[in-house]
mmCIF file of C-alpha atoms in Angstrom:
data_model
loop_
_atom_site.group_PDB
_atom_site.id
_atom_site.type_symbol
_atom_site.label_atom_id
_atom_site.label_comp_id
_atom_site.label_asym_id
_atom_site.label_seq_id
_atom_site.Cartn_x
_atom_site.Cartn_y
_atom_site.Cartn_z
ATOM 1 C CA UNK A 652 -90.301 -74.708 145.902
ATOM 2 C CA UNK A 653 -90.419 -73.865 149.599
ATOM 3 C CA UNK A 654 -92.544 -70.890 150.753
ATOM 4 C CA UNK A 655 -91.057 -67.435 150.170
ATOM 5 C CA UNK A 656 -90.384 -65.840 153.555
ATOM 6 C CA UNK A 657 -91.191 -62.136 153.677
ATOM 7 C CA UNK A 658 -91.584 -59.045 155.834
ATOM 8 C CA UNK A 659 -93.651 -55.864 155.476
ATOM 9 C CA UNK A 660 -92.149 -52.458 156.298
ATOM 10 C CA UNK A 661 -94.453 -49.433 156.145
ATOM 11 C CA UNK A 662 -95.002 -46.612 158.627
ATOM 12 C CA UNK A 663 -98.746 -46.527 157.804
ATOM 13 C CA UNK A 664 -100.631 -49.173 159.849
ATOM 14 C CA UNK A 665 -103.486 -49.344 157.315
ATOM 15 C CA UNK A 666 -101.021 -50.060 154.503
ATOM 16 C CA UNK A 667 -99.466 -52.815 156.622
ATOM 17 C CA UNK A 668 -102.911 -54.369 157.234
ATOM 18 C CA UNK A 669 -103.697 -54.365 153.505
ATOM 19 C CA UNK A 670 -100.418 -56.054 152.612
ATOM 20 C CA UNK A 671 -100.898 -58.577 155.418
ATOM 21 C CA UNK A 672 -104.283 -59.490 153.943
ATOM 22 C CA UNK A 673 -102.696 -59.925 150.503
ATOM 23 C CA UNK A 674 -99.920 -62.128 151.899
ATOM 24 C CA UNK A 675 -102.438 -64.236 153.840
ATOM 25 C CA UNK A 676 -104.255 -65.244 150.642
ATOM 26 C CA UNK A 677 -101.071 -65.901 148.633
ATOM 27 C CA UNK A 678 -100.028 -69.539 149.307
ATOM 28 C CA UNK A 679 -96.421 -69.162 148.171
ATOM 29 C CA UNK A 680 -95.738 -66.436 150.766
ATOM 30 C CA UNK A 681 -94.927 -66.884 154.456
ATOM 31 C CA UNK A 682 -95.056 -63.676 156.495
ATOM 32 C CA UNK A 683 -92.364 -63.573 159.177
ATOM 33 C CA UNK A 684 -92.969 -60.094 160.616
ATOM 34 C CA UNK A 685 -94.516 -56.671 159.954
ATOM 35 C CA UNK A 686 -92.953 -53.349 160.953
ATOM 36 C CA UNK A 687 -93.987 -49.699 161.072
ATOM 37 C CA UNK A 688 -90.451 -48.667 162.059
ATOM 38 C CA UNK A 689 -87.738 -49.156 159.409
ATOM 39 C CA UNK A 690 -84.857 -48.990 161.913
ATOM 40 C CA UNK A 691 -86.445 -51.739 163.998
ATOM 41 C CA UNK A 692 -86.980 -53.792 160.826
ATOM 42 C CA UNK A 693 -83.327 -53.501 159.812
ATOM 43 C CA UNK A 694 -82.151 -54.598 163.261
ATOM 44 C CA UNK A 695 -84.492 -57.618 163.176
ATOM 45 C CA UNK A 696 -83.377 -58.609 159.667
ATOM 46 C CA UNK A 697 -79.740 -58.886 160.690
ATOM 47 C CA UNK A 698 -80.654 -61.879 162.839
ATOM 48 C CA UNK A 699 -83.612 -63.183 160.788
ATOM 49 C CA UNK A 700 -82.906 -62.989 157.045
ATOM 50 C CA UNK A 701 -85.851 -63.440 154.692
ATOM 51 C CA UNK A 702 -86.316 -63.876 150.950
ATOM 52 C CA UNK A 703 -88.445 -60.809 150.263
ATOM 53 C CA UNK A 704 -89.287 -57.406 151.755
ATOM 54 C CA UNK A 705 -92.394 -55.372 150.869
ATOM 55 C CA UNK A 706 -91.156 -51.897 151.647
ATOM 56 C CA UNK A 707 -92.563 -48.386 151.631
ATOM 57 C CA UNK A 708 -90.151 -45.757 150.321
ATOM 58 C CA UNK A 709 -91.079 -42.560 152.147
ATOM 59 C CA UNK A 710 -90.539 -43.329 155.856
ATOM 60 C CA UNK A 711 -89.002 -41.363 158.732
ATOM 61 C CA UNK A 712 -85.463 -42.044 160.036
ATOM 62 C CA UNK A 713 -84.543 -44.551 157.331
ATOM 63 C CA UNK A 714 -86.359 -44.425 154.003
ATOM 64 C CA UNK A 715 -86.905 -47.399 151.738
ATOM 65 C CA UNK A 716 -84.117 -46.545 149.309
ATOM 66 C CA UNK A 717 -81.580 -46.212 152.127
ATOM 67 C CA UNK A 718 -82.942 -49.401 153.692
ATOM 68 C CA UNK A 719 -82.544 -51.377 150.451
ATOM 69 C CA UNK A 720 -78.783 -50.723 150.422
ATOM 70 C CA UNK A 721 -78.467 -52.264 153.908
ATOM 71 C CA UNK A 722 -80.431 -55.451 153.355
ATOM 72 C CA UNK A 723 -78.751 -58.826 153.925
ATOM 73 C CA UNK A 724 -77.428 -60.357 150.727
ATOM 74 C CA UNK A 725 -80.095 -62.301 148.875
ATOM 75 C CA UNK A 726 -83.117 -60.399 150.204
ATOM 76 C CA UNK A 727 -85.299 -59.158 147.347
ATOM 77 C CA UNK A 728 -87.317 -55.925 147.526
ATOM 78 C CA UNK A 729 -90.743 -54.962 146.230
ATOM 79 C CA UNK A 730 -91.296 -51.250 146.841
ATOM 80 C CA UNK A 731 -94.734 -49.949 147.807
ATOM 81 C CA UNK A 732 -95.319 -46.200 147.606
ATOM 82 C CA UNK A 733 -97.831 -43.481 146.789
ATOM 83 C CA UNK A 734 -95.217 -41.512 144.826
ATOM 84 C CA UNK A 735 -94.623 -42.664 141.251
ATOM 85 C CA UNK A 736 -91.595 -40.374 140.871
ATOM 86 C CA UNK A 737 -89.609 -42.993 142.828
ATOM 87 C CA UNK A 738 -90.122 -45.630 140.121
ATOM 88 C CA UNK A 739 -86.891 -44.974 138.204
ATOM 89 C CA UNK A 740 -84.782 -44.861 141.369
ATOM 90 C CA UNK A 741 -86.270 -48.172 142.533
ATOM 91 C CA UNK A 742 -84.920 -49.965 139.474
ATOM 92 C CA UNK A 743 -81.482 -48.463 140.048
ATOM 93 C CA UNK A 744 -81.305 -50.451 143.289
ATOM 94 C CA UNK A 745 -82.457 -53.652 141.502
ATOM 95 C CA UNK A 746 -85.891 -53.815 143.074
ATOM 96 C CA UNK A 747 -88.013 -56.740 141.886
ATOM 97 C CA UNK A 748 -90.971 -54.448 141.307
ATOM 98 C CA UNK A 749 -92.577 -51.133 142.182
ATOM 99 C CA UNK A 750 -96.190 -51.090 143.391
ATOM 100 C CA UNK A 751 -98.046 -47.788 143.374
ATOM 101 C CA UNK A 752 -100.584 -47.204 146.148
ATOM 102 C CA UNK A 753 -103.466 -47.887 146.345
ATOM 103 C CA UNK A 754 -102.224 -51.384 145.578
ATOM 104 C CA UNK A 755 -104.529 -53.845 143.866
ATOM 105 C CA UNK A 756 -104.171 -57.572 144.434
ATOM 106 C CA UNK A 757 -103.633 -58.398 140.737
ATOM 107 C CA UNK A 758 -100.599 -56.066 140.683
ATOM 108 C CA UNK A 759 -99.397 -57.522 143.985
ATOM 109 C CA UNK A 760 -99.558 -61.139 142.796
ATOM 110 C CA UNK A 761 -97.801 -60.254 139.519
ATOM 111 C CA UNK A 762 -94.909 -58.763 141.521
ATOM 112 C CA UNK A 763 -94.794 -61.830 143.786
ATOM 113 C CA UNK A 764 -94.624 -64.154 140.787
ATOM 114 C CA UNK A 765 -91.726 -62.114 139.414
ATOM 115 C CA UNK A 766 -89.910 -62.471 142.746
ATOM 116 C CA UNK A 767 -90.713 -66.186 142.806
ATOM 117 C CA UNK A 768 -89.077 -66.701 139.404
ATOM 118 C CA UNK A 769 -85.926 -64.869 140.508
ATOM 119 C CA UNK A 770 -85.678 -66.756 143.798
ATOM 120 C CA UNK A 771 -86.328 -70.094 142.079
ATOM 121 C CA UNK A 772 -83.545 -69.409 139.581
ATOM 122 C CA UNK A 773 -81.105 -68.547 142.380
ATOM 123 C CA UNK A 774 -82.078 -71.653 144.352
ATOM 124 C CA UNK A 775 -81.484 -73.875 141.320
ATOM 125 C CA UNK A 776 -78.067 -72.288 140.852
ATOM 126 C CA UNK A 777 -77.227 -72.775 144.531
ATOM 127 C CA UNK A 778 -78.476 -76.363 144.347
ATOM 128 C CA UNK A 779 -76.120 -77.160 141.464
ATOM 129 C CA UNK A 780 -73.231 -75.638 143.401
ATOM 130 C CA UNK A 781 -74.181 -77.436 146.615
ATOM 131 C CA UNK A 782 -74.571 -80.786 144.837
ATOM 132 C CA UNK A 783 -70.862 -80.793 144.021
ATOM 133 C CA UNK A 784 -69.946 -80.386 147.694
ATOM 134 C CA UNK A 785 -69.752 -83.324 150.082
ATOM 135 C CA UNK A 786 -69.470 -81.460 153.380
ATOM 136 C CA UNK A 787 -69.628 -78.101 155.140
ATOM 137 C CA UNK A 788 -67.764 -76.424 157.981
ATOM 138 C CA UNK A 789 -69.623 -75.249 161.080
ATOM 139 C CA UNK A 790 -68.241 -73.501 164.149
ATOM 140 C CA UNK A 791 -68.733 -75.542 167.321
ATOM 141 C CA UNK A 792 -67.308 -74.401 170.667
ATOM 142 C CA UNK A 793 -64.927 -72.020 168.945
ATOM 143 C CA UNK A 794 -63.578 -74.597 166.502
ATOM 144 C CA UNK A 795 -64.458 -75.297 162.865
ATOM 145 C CA UNK A 796 -65.854 -78.800 162.413
ATOM 146 C CA UNK A 797 -66.249 -80.395 158.998
ATOM 147 C CA UNK A 798 -69.569 -82.226 158.726
ATOM 148 C CA UNK A 799 -70.093 -84.757 155.962
ATOM 149 C CA UNK A 800 -73.540 -84.380 154.375
ATOM 150 C CA UNK A 801 -73.957 -88.171 154.241
ATOM 151 C CA UNK A 802 -73.674 -88.362 158.043
ATOM 152 C CA UNK A 803 -76.284 -85.713 158.878
ATOM 153 C CA UNK A 804 -79.579 -87.223 160.085
ATOM 154 C CA UNK A 805 -81.573 -84.050 160.706
ATOM 155 C CA UNK A 806 -81.085 -80.424 161.705
ATOM 156 C CA UNK A 807 -83.069 -78.670 164.408
ATOM 157 C CA UNK A 808 -83.578 -74.912 164.583
ATOM 158 C CA UNK A 809 -83.429 -73.155 167.957
ATOM 159 C CA UNK A 810 -84.014 -69.418 167.399
ATOM 160 C CA UNK A 811 -80.539 -68.094 166.420
ATOM 161 C CA UNK A 812 -78.835 -71.481 166.702
ATOM 162 C CA UNK A 813 -79.144 -74.832 164.974
ATOM 163 C CA UNK A 814 -78.327 -78.335 166.153
ATOM 164 C CA UNK A 815 -76.875 -80.848 163.708
ATOM 165 C CA UNK A 816 -77.792 -84.426 164.627
ATOM 166 C CA UNK A 817 -74.950 -86.402 163.072
ATOM 167 C CA UNK A 818 -74.202 -90.116 162.920
ATOM 168 C CA UNK A 819 -71.295 -91.057 165.153
ATOM 169 C CA UNK A 820 -71.651 -87.973 167.378
ATOM 170 C CA UNK A 821 -72.758 -88.586 170.968
ATOM 171 C CA UNK A 822 -74.343 -85.138 171.206
ATOM 172 C CA UNK A 823 -75.796 -82.759 168.591
ATOM 173 C CA UNK A 824 -73.383 -80.174 167.152
ATOM 174 C CA UNK A 825 -74.699 -76.711 168.021
ATOM 175 C CA UNK A 826 -73.703 -73.667 165.983
ATOM 176 C CA UNK A 827 -74.800 -70.068 165.528
ATOM 177 C CA UNK A 828 -76.622 -70.084 162.168
ATOM 178 C CA UNK A 829 -80.079 -69.448 160.779
ATOM 179 C CA UNK A 830 -82.166 -72.250 159.333
ATOM 180 C CA UNK A 831 -82.242 -70.430 155.999
ATOM 181 C CA UNK A 832 -78.433 -70.308 155.858
ATOM 182 C CA UNK A 833 -78.275 -74.042 156.573
ATOM 183 C CA UNK A 834 -80.993 -74.802 154.039
ATOM 184 C CA UNK A 835 -79.142 -72.844 151.350
ATOM 185 C CA UNK A 836 -75.895 -74.711 152.067
ATOM 186 C CA UNK A 837 -77.363 -78.211 151.768
ATOM 187 C CA UNK A 838 -77.966 -80.144 148.526
ATOM 188 C CA UNK A 839 -81.696 -79.961 147.863
ATOM 189 C CA UNK A 840 -81.812 -83.469 146.370
ATOM 190 C CA UNK A 841 -80.841 -84.941 149.734
ATOM 191 C CA UNK A 842 -82.376 -82.618 152.335
ATOM 192 C CA UNK A 843 -85.798 -81.047 152.821
ATOM 193 C CA UNK A 844 -87.251 -78.642 155.325
ATOM 194 C CA UNK A 845 -90.483 -80.090 156.693
ATOM 195 C CA UNK A 846 -91.400 -77.393 159.175
ATOM 196 C CA UNK A 847 -89.976 -74.127 160.488
ATOM 197 C CA UNK A 848 -87.697 -75.925 162.944
ATOM 198 C CA UNK A 849 -86.532 -79.072 161.140
ATOM 199 C CA UNK A 850 -84.585 -80.078 158.031
ATOM 200 C CA UNK A 851 -84.263 -83.818 157.450
ATOM 201 C CA UNK A 852 -81.938 -86.008 155.406
ATOM 202 C CA UNK A 853 -84.463 -87.719 153.138
ATOM 203 C CA UNK A 854 -82.768 -91.101 152.925
ATOM 204 C CA UNK A 855 -82.624 -91.320 156.744
ATOM 205 C CA UNK A 856 -86.445 -91.295 157.091
ATOM 206 C CA UNK A 857 -87.759 -94.630 158.363
ATOM 207 C CA UNK A 858 -91.522 -94.074 158.205
ATOM 208 C CA UNK A 859 -94.124 -91.433 157.392
ATOM 209 C CA UNK A 860 -97.468 -92.081 159.071
ATOM 210 C CA UNK A 861 -100.966 -91.073 157.959
ATOM 211 C CA UNK A 862 -100.770 -87.867 160.002
ATOM 212 C CA UNK A 863 -97.685 -86.769 158.052
ATOM 213 C CA UNK A 864 -95.368 -87.411 160.990
ATOM 214 C CA UNK A 865 -91.819 -88.334 159.985
ATOM 215 C CA UNK A 866 -89.982 -90.984 162.008
ATOM 216 C CA UNK A 867 -86.235 -90.380 161.807
ATOM 217 C CA UNK A 868 -83.639 -91.647 164.303
ATOM 218 C CA UNK A 869 -85.387 -91.356 167.699
ATOM 219 C CA UNK A 870 -87.404 -88.309 166.675
ATOM 220 C CA UNK A 871 -90.975 -87.894 165.402
ATOM 221 C CA UNK A 872 -91.371 -84.678 163.398
ATOM 222 C CA UNK A 873 -94.656 -83.304 162.046
ATOM 223 C CA UNK A 874 -94.721 -81.994 158.463
ATOM 224 C CA UNK A 875 -96.530 -78.647 158.706
ATOM 225 C CA UNK A 876 -98.923 -77.248 156.109
ATOM 226 C CA UNK A 877 -96.449 -74.774 154.576
ATOM 227 C CA UNK A 878 -94.111 -77.639 153.623
ATOM 228 C CA UNK A 879 -96.619 -80.438 153.116
ATOM 229 C CA UNK A 880 -97.140 -80.137 149.339
ATOM 230 C CA UNK A 881 -93.422 -80.282 148.538
ATOM 231 C CA UNK A 882 -92.932 -83.244 150.877
ATOM 232 C CA UNK A 883 -95.916 -85.136 149.466
ATOM 233 C CA UNK A 884 -94.594 -84.553 145.950
ATOM 234 C CA UNK A 885 -91.258 -86.015 147.018
ATOM 235 C CA UNK A 886 -92.932 -89.055 148.595
ATOM 236 C CA UNK A 887 -95.193 -89.705 145.601
ATOM 237 C CA UNK A 888 -92.239 -89.456 143.238
ATOM 238 C CA UNK A 889 -90.230 -91.989 145.240
ATOM 239 C CA UNK A 890 -92.845 -94.578 146.118
#
């Protein structure tokens, strides 16, 4: 399974630092951003969806419960709070878990593993659905273009846009999407993300060198540490 992308939202800087230290020593997590302002976090999330949010409940302007109702679809929540009376309400909004401060690492990792199981189940379901599809529509220059999965060579992320490098196309097809949205739409048996900025069509790879650089079309793409284990497992299972 790919790393679980996450954010931390807590108006107490010391609480943020503690959670950051927990995330740093949890290999299956990839921290995208930390916030002490919930309104700023919500604005950022609209353009940068993640899998999981560690969120304080009692915050000014926009509290955690209000925030949870505004999250992008698919983002899971683990609440972190010093007030146990919020526990029942947290389950009403389908939170993955409820961590009472001061948070201990064993409780933290148990909550992460619960989130991992839920996300893994959803990804398997999406993979089955995606495997029955042969193509997807993307908006390019104001028009919808149908792109056959078999013709995609690799996909390159560019902040809020992605570029589809497609066989038979003179130039890459650029569309306004996130890499996560693209990743979720593609069949996982055929495509793999190998770093934050690239998804490759596995059967288009020509060579993988000793430095874990992938040679595909005219591009050389480095497999980064966060994605290396999954890619090595794929290579060892297909050698």
